[in-house]
Coordinates of C-alpha atoms in Angstrom, one line a residue:
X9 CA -35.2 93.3 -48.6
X10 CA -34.7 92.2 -52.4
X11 CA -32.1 88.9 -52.4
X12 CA -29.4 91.1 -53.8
X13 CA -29.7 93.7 -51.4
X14 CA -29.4 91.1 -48.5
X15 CA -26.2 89.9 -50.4
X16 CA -24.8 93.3 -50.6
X17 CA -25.3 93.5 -47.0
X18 CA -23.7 90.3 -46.0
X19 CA -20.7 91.2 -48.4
X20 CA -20.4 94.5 -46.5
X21 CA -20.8 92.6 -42.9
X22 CA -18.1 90.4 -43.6
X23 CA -15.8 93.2 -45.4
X24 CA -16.4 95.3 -41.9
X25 CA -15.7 92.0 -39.3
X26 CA -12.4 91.8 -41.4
X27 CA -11.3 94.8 -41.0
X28 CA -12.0 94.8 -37.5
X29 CA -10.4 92.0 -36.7
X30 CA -7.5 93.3 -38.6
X31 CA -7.1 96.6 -36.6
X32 CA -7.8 94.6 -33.8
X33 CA -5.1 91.9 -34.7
X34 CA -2.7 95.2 -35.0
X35 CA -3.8 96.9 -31.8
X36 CA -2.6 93.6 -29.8
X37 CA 0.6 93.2 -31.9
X38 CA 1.3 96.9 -31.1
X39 CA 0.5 96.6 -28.0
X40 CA 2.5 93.4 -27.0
X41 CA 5.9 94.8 -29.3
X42 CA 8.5 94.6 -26.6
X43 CA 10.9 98.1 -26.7
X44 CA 11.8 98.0 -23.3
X45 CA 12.8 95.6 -20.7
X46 CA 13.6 97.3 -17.6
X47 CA 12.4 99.0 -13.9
X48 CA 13.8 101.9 -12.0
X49 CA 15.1 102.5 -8.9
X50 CA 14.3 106.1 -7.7
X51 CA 16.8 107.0 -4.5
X52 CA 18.4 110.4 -3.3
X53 CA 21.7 111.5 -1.7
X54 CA 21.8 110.6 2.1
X55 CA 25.4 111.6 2.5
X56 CA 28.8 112.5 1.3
X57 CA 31.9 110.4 3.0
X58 CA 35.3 109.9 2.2
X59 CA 34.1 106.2 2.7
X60 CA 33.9 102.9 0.4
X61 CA 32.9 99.4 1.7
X62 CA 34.1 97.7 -1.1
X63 CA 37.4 99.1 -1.8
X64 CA 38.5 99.8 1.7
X65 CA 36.2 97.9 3.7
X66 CA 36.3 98.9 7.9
X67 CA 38.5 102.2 7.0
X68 CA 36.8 105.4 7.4
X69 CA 38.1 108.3 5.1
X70 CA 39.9 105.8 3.5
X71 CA 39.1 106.7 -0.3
X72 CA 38.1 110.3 -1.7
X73 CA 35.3 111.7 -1.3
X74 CA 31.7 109.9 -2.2
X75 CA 28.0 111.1 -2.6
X76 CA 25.8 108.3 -1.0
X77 CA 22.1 107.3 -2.3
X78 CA 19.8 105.5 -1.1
X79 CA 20.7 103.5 2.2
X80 CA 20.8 106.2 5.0
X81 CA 23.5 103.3 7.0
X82 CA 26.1 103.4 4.5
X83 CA 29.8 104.0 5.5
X84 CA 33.0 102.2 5.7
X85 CA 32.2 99.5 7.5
X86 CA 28.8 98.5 6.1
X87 CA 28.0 94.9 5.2
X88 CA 25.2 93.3 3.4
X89 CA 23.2 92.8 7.1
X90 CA 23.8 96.1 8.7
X91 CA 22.1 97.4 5.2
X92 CA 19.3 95.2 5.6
X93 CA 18.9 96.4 8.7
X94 CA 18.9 100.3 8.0
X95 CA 16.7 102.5 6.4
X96 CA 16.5 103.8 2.7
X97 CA 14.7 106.8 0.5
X98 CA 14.5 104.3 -2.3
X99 CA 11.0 104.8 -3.6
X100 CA 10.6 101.0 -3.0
X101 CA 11.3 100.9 0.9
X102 CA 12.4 97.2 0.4
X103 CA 15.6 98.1 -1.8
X104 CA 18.0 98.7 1.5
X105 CA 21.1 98.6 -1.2
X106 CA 23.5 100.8 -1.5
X107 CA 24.4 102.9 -4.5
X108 CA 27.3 105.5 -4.5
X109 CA 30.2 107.7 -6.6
X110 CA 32.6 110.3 -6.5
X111 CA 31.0 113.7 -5.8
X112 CA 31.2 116.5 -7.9
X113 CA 32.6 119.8 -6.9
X114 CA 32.1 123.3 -8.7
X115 CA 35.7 124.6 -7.5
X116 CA 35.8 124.0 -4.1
X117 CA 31.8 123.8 -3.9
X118 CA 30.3 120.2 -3.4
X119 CA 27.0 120.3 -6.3
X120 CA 25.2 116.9 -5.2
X121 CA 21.9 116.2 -7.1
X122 CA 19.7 117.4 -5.4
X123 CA 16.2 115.6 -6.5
X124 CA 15.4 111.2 -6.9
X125 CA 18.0 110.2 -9.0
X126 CA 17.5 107.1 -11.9
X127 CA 18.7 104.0 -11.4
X128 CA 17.7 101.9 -14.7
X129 CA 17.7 97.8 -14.1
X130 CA 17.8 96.8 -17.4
X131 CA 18.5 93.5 -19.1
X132 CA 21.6 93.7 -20.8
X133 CA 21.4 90.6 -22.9
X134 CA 19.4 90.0 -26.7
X135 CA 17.2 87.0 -24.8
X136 CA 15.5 89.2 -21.8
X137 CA 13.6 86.8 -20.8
X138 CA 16.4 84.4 -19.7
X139 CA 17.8 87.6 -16.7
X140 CA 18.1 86.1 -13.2
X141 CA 17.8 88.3 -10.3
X142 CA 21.3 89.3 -8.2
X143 CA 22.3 86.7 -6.0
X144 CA 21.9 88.0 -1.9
X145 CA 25.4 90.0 -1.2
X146 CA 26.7 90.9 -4.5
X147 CA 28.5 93.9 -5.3
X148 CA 31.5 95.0 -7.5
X149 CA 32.9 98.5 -8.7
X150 CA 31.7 99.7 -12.7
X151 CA 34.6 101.8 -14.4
X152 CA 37.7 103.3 -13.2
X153 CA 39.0 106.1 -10.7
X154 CA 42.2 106.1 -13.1
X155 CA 41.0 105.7 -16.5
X156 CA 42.3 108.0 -19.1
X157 CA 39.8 109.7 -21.4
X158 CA 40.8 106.6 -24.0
X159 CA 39.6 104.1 -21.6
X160 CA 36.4 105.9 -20.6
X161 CA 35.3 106.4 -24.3
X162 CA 35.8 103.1 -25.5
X163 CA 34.5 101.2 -22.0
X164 CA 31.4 99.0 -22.7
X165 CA 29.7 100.6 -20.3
X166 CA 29.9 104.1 -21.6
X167 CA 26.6 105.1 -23.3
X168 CA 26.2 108.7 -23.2
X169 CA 28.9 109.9 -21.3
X170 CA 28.5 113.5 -20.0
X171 CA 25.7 115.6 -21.7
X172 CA 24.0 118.8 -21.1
X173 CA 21.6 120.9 -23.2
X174 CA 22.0 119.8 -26.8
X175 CA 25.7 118.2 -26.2
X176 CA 26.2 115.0 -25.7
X177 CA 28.7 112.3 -26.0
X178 CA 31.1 113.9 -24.4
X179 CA 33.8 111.9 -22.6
X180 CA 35.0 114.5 -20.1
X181 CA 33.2 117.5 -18.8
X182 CA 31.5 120.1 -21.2
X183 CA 33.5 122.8 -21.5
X184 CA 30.2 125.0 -20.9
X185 CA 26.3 124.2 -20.2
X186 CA 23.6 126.8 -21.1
X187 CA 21.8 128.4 -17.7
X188 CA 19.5 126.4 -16.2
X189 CA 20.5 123.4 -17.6
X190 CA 21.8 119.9 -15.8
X191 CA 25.0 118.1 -16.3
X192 CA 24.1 114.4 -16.8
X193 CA 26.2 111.3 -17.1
X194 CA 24.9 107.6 -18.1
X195 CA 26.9 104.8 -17.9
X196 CA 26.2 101.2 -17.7
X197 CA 27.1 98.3 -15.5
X198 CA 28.5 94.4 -16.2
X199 CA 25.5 92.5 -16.5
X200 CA 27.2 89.0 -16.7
X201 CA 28.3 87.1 -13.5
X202 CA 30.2 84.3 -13.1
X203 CA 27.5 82.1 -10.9
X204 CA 30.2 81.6 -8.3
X205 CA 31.6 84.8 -6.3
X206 CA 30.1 87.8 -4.8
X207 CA 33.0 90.1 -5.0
X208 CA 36.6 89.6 -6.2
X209 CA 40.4 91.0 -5.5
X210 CA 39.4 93.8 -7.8
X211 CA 35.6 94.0 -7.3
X212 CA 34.9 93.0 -11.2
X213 CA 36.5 90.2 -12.1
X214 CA 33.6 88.5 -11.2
X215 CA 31.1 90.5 -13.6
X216 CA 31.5 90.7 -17.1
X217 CA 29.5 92.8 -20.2
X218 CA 27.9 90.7 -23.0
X219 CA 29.4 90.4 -26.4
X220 CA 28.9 93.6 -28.0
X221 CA 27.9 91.9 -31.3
X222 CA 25.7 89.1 -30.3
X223 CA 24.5 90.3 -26.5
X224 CA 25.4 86.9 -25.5
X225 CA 27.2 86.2 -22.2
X226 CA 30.6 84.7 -21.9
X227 CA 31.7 81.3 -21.5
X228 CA 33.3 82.4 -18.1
X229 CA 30.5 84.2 -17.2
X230 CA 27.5 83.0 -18.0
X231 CA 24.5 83.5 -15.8
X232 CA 22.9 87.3 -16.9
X233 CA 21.8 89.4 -14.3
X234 CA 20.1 93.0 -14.3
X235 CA 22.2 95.6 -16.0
X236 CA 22.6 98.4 -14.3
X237 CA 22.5 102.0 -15.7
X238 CA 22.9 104.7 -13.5
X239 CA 21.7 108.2 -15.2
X240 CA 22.9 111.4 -12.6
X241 CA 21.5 114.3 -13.1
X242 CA 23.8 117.5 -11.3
X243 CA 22.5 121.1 -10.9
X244 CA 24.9 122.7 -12.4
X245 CA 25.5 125.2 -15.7
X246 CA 27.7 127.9 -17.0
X247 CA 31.4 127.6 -17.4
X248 CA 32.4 124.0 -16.2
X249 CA 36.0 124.9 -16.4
X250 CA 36.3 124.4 -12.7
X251 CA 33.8 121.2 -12.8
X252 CA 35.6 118.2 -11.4
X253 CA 34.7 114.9 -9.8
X254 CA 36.4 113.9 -6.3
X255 CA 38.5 111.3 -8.4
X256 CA 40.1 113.7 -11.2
X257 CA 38.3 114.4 -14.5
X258 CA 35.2 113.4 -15.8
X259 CA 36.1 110.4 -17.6
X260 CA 37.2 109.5 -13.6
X261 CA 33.3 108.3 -13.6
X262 CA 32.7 105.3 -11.4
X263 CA 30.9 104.2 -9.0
X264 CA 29.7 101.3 -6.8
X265 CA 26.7 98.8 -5.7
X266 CA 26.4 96.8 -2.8
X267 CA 22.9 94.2 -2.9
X268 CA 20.8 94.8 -0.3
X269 CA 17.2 93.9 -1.9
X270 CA 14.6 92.2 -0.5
X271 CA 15.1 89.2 -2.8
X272 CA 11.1 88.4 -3.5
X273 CA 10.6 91.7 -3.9
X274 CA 13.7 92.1 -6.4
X275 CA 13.0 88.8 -8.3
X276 CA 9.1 90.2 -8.6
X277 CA 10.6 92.9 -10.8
X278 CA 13.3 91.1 -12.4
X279 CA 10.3 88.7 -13.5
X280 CA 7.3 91.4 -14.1
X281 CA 9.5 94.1 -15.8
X282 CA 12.7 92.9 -17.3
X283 CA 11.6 89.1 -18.2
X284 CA 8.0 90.3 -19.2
X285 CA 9.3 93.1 -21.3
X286 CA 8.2 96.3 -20.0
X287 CA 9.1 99.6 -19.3
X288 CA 8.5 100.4 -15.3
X289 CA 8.7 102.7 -12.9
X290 CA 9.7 101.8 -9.0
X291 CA 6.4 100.1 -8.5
X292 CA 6.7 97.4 -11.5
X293 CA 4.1 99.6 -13.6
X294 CA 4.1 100.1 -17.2
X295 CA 1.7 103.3 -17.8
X296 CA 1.8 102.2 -21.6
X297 CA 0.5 98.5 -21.0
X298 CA -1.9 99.6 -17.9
X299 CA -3.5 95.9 -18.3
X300 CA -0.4 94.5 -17.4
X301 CA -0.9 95.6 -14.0
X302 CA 2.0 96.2 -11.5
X303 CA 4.8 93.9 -9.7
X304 CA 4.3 95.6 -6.1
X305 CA 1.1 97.1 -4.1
X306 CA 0.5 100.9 -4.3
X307 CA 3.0 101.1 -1.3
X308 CA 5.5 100.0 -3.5
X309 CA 5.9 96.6 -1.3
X310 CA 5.5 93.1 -2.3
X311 CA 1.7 91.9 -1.5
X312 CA 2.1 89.4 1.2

């Protein structure tokens, strides 16, 4: 090979290493860009009781009627330790917690979902990586049995607020749903806490949302903790002009969490998922970022 032709070759040998390297460089920066920062809890209904531990603690049909998910234990009189000793259909069997809020009736019909439902963990804050896991015990109430449409539009922890089909945003029920279609409602928790209580007088005081402009906690509360999104998904369509929730109208929406996580198991999530950036599913699995492996063993437990 003449001298210029090995030149030629070298130019085009070093032309093709850079743009390798370039399209590699890219393929590790898209890979590593962080869009999500959260895991799921997947749990269905166990029951429907006129019950609520936090509210009215040891006082069966106490409150109006709730739909119950995950923990199979739950009633009036549940603490913390009679959940960790009960059984769940969390798709993580470690998660005893319970989850609950005012079932929905179609007239005089209960309509409970009636597949896993979504319970997003989420980190509610701009710096992800700084989330701590809940503390053992915690639990509080997110929204209002009495809020007026007002209230539940403006909340911060309205995101979506009643949807089905193509509408969305609404902040009581759709006044109709196309067939075969699913009313859904997201709304998000406090993801704030104040590093001292478990509960308070009125089961929130002790939470409290991030500054909408900055996602920075408060002064008062200033440890961040998962944010919790619950995302219900209720069989039913048509007219909704009978539609109503056990507490009054649609922007009635509430509902309640009680910690009952195996805390290694929780803070392997917290740490894998929300602190690590990822978008997971029950097991701590990313399926865009396979590499990244997963938080918990294929039975969805902590390796021990």
């Amino acid at each position: 090979m003449s001298r210029k032709l090995r030149a030629l070759a070298a130019t085009a040998a070093v032309g093709l290493l850079s743009t390798a390297l370039t399209v590699s460089t890219h393929s590790a920066q898209a890979d590593e860009l962080v869009t999500h920062h959260e895991f799921q809890a997947n749990c269905s209904v166990t029951t429907h009781r006129p019950d609520d531990p936090i509210v009215f603690p040891g006082l069966p049909g106490a409150s109006h009627m709730h739909t119950f998910l995950g923990n199979h234990s739950t009633d009036a009189r549940s603490t913390t330790d009679s959940l960790k000793a009960g059984q769940t259909n969390c798709r993580t069997p470690d998660d005893k917690s319970a989850y609950w809020f005012p079932s929905l009736y179609n007239g005089d019909q209960l309509v409970p979902p009636n597949f896993p439902q979504v319970i997003y963990y989420k980190s509610g804050i701009l710096k992800y990586q700084e989330v701590r896991s809940f503390p053992a015990g915690i639990r509080f109430v997110v929204g209002s049995p009495s809020a007026t449409q007002d209230q539940f539009r403006t909340a911060p922890g309205a995101v979506e607020g009643w949807e089905c089909g193509n509408s969305s945003h609404n902040w009581d029920f759709p006044s109709y749903c196309p067939p075969g279609t699913q009313l859904n409602v997201r709304y998000q928790a406090p993801s704030c806490w104040n590093g001292r209580d478990l509960d308070s007088a009125d089961h929130k005081s002790h939470m409290a949302y991030p500054d909408r402009a900055t996602l920075v906690c408060p002064s008062t509360h200033p440890v961040p903790v998962p944010m919790i999104e619950f995302k219900m998904a209720f069989p039913v369509s048509g007219d909704m002009s009978r539609v109503r929730l056990a507490s009054g109208r649609g922007y009635t929406w509430h509902y309640d969490f009680m910690n009952a996580w195996d805390g290694p198991t929780l803070q392997a999530l917290v740490s894998h998922c929300v602190n690590g950036g990822l978008q997971c599913d029950p097991r701590g699995y990313d399926q865009y970022k396979p590499h990244r492996g997963a938080a918990l063993g294929t039975d969805y437990r902590l390796p021990r």
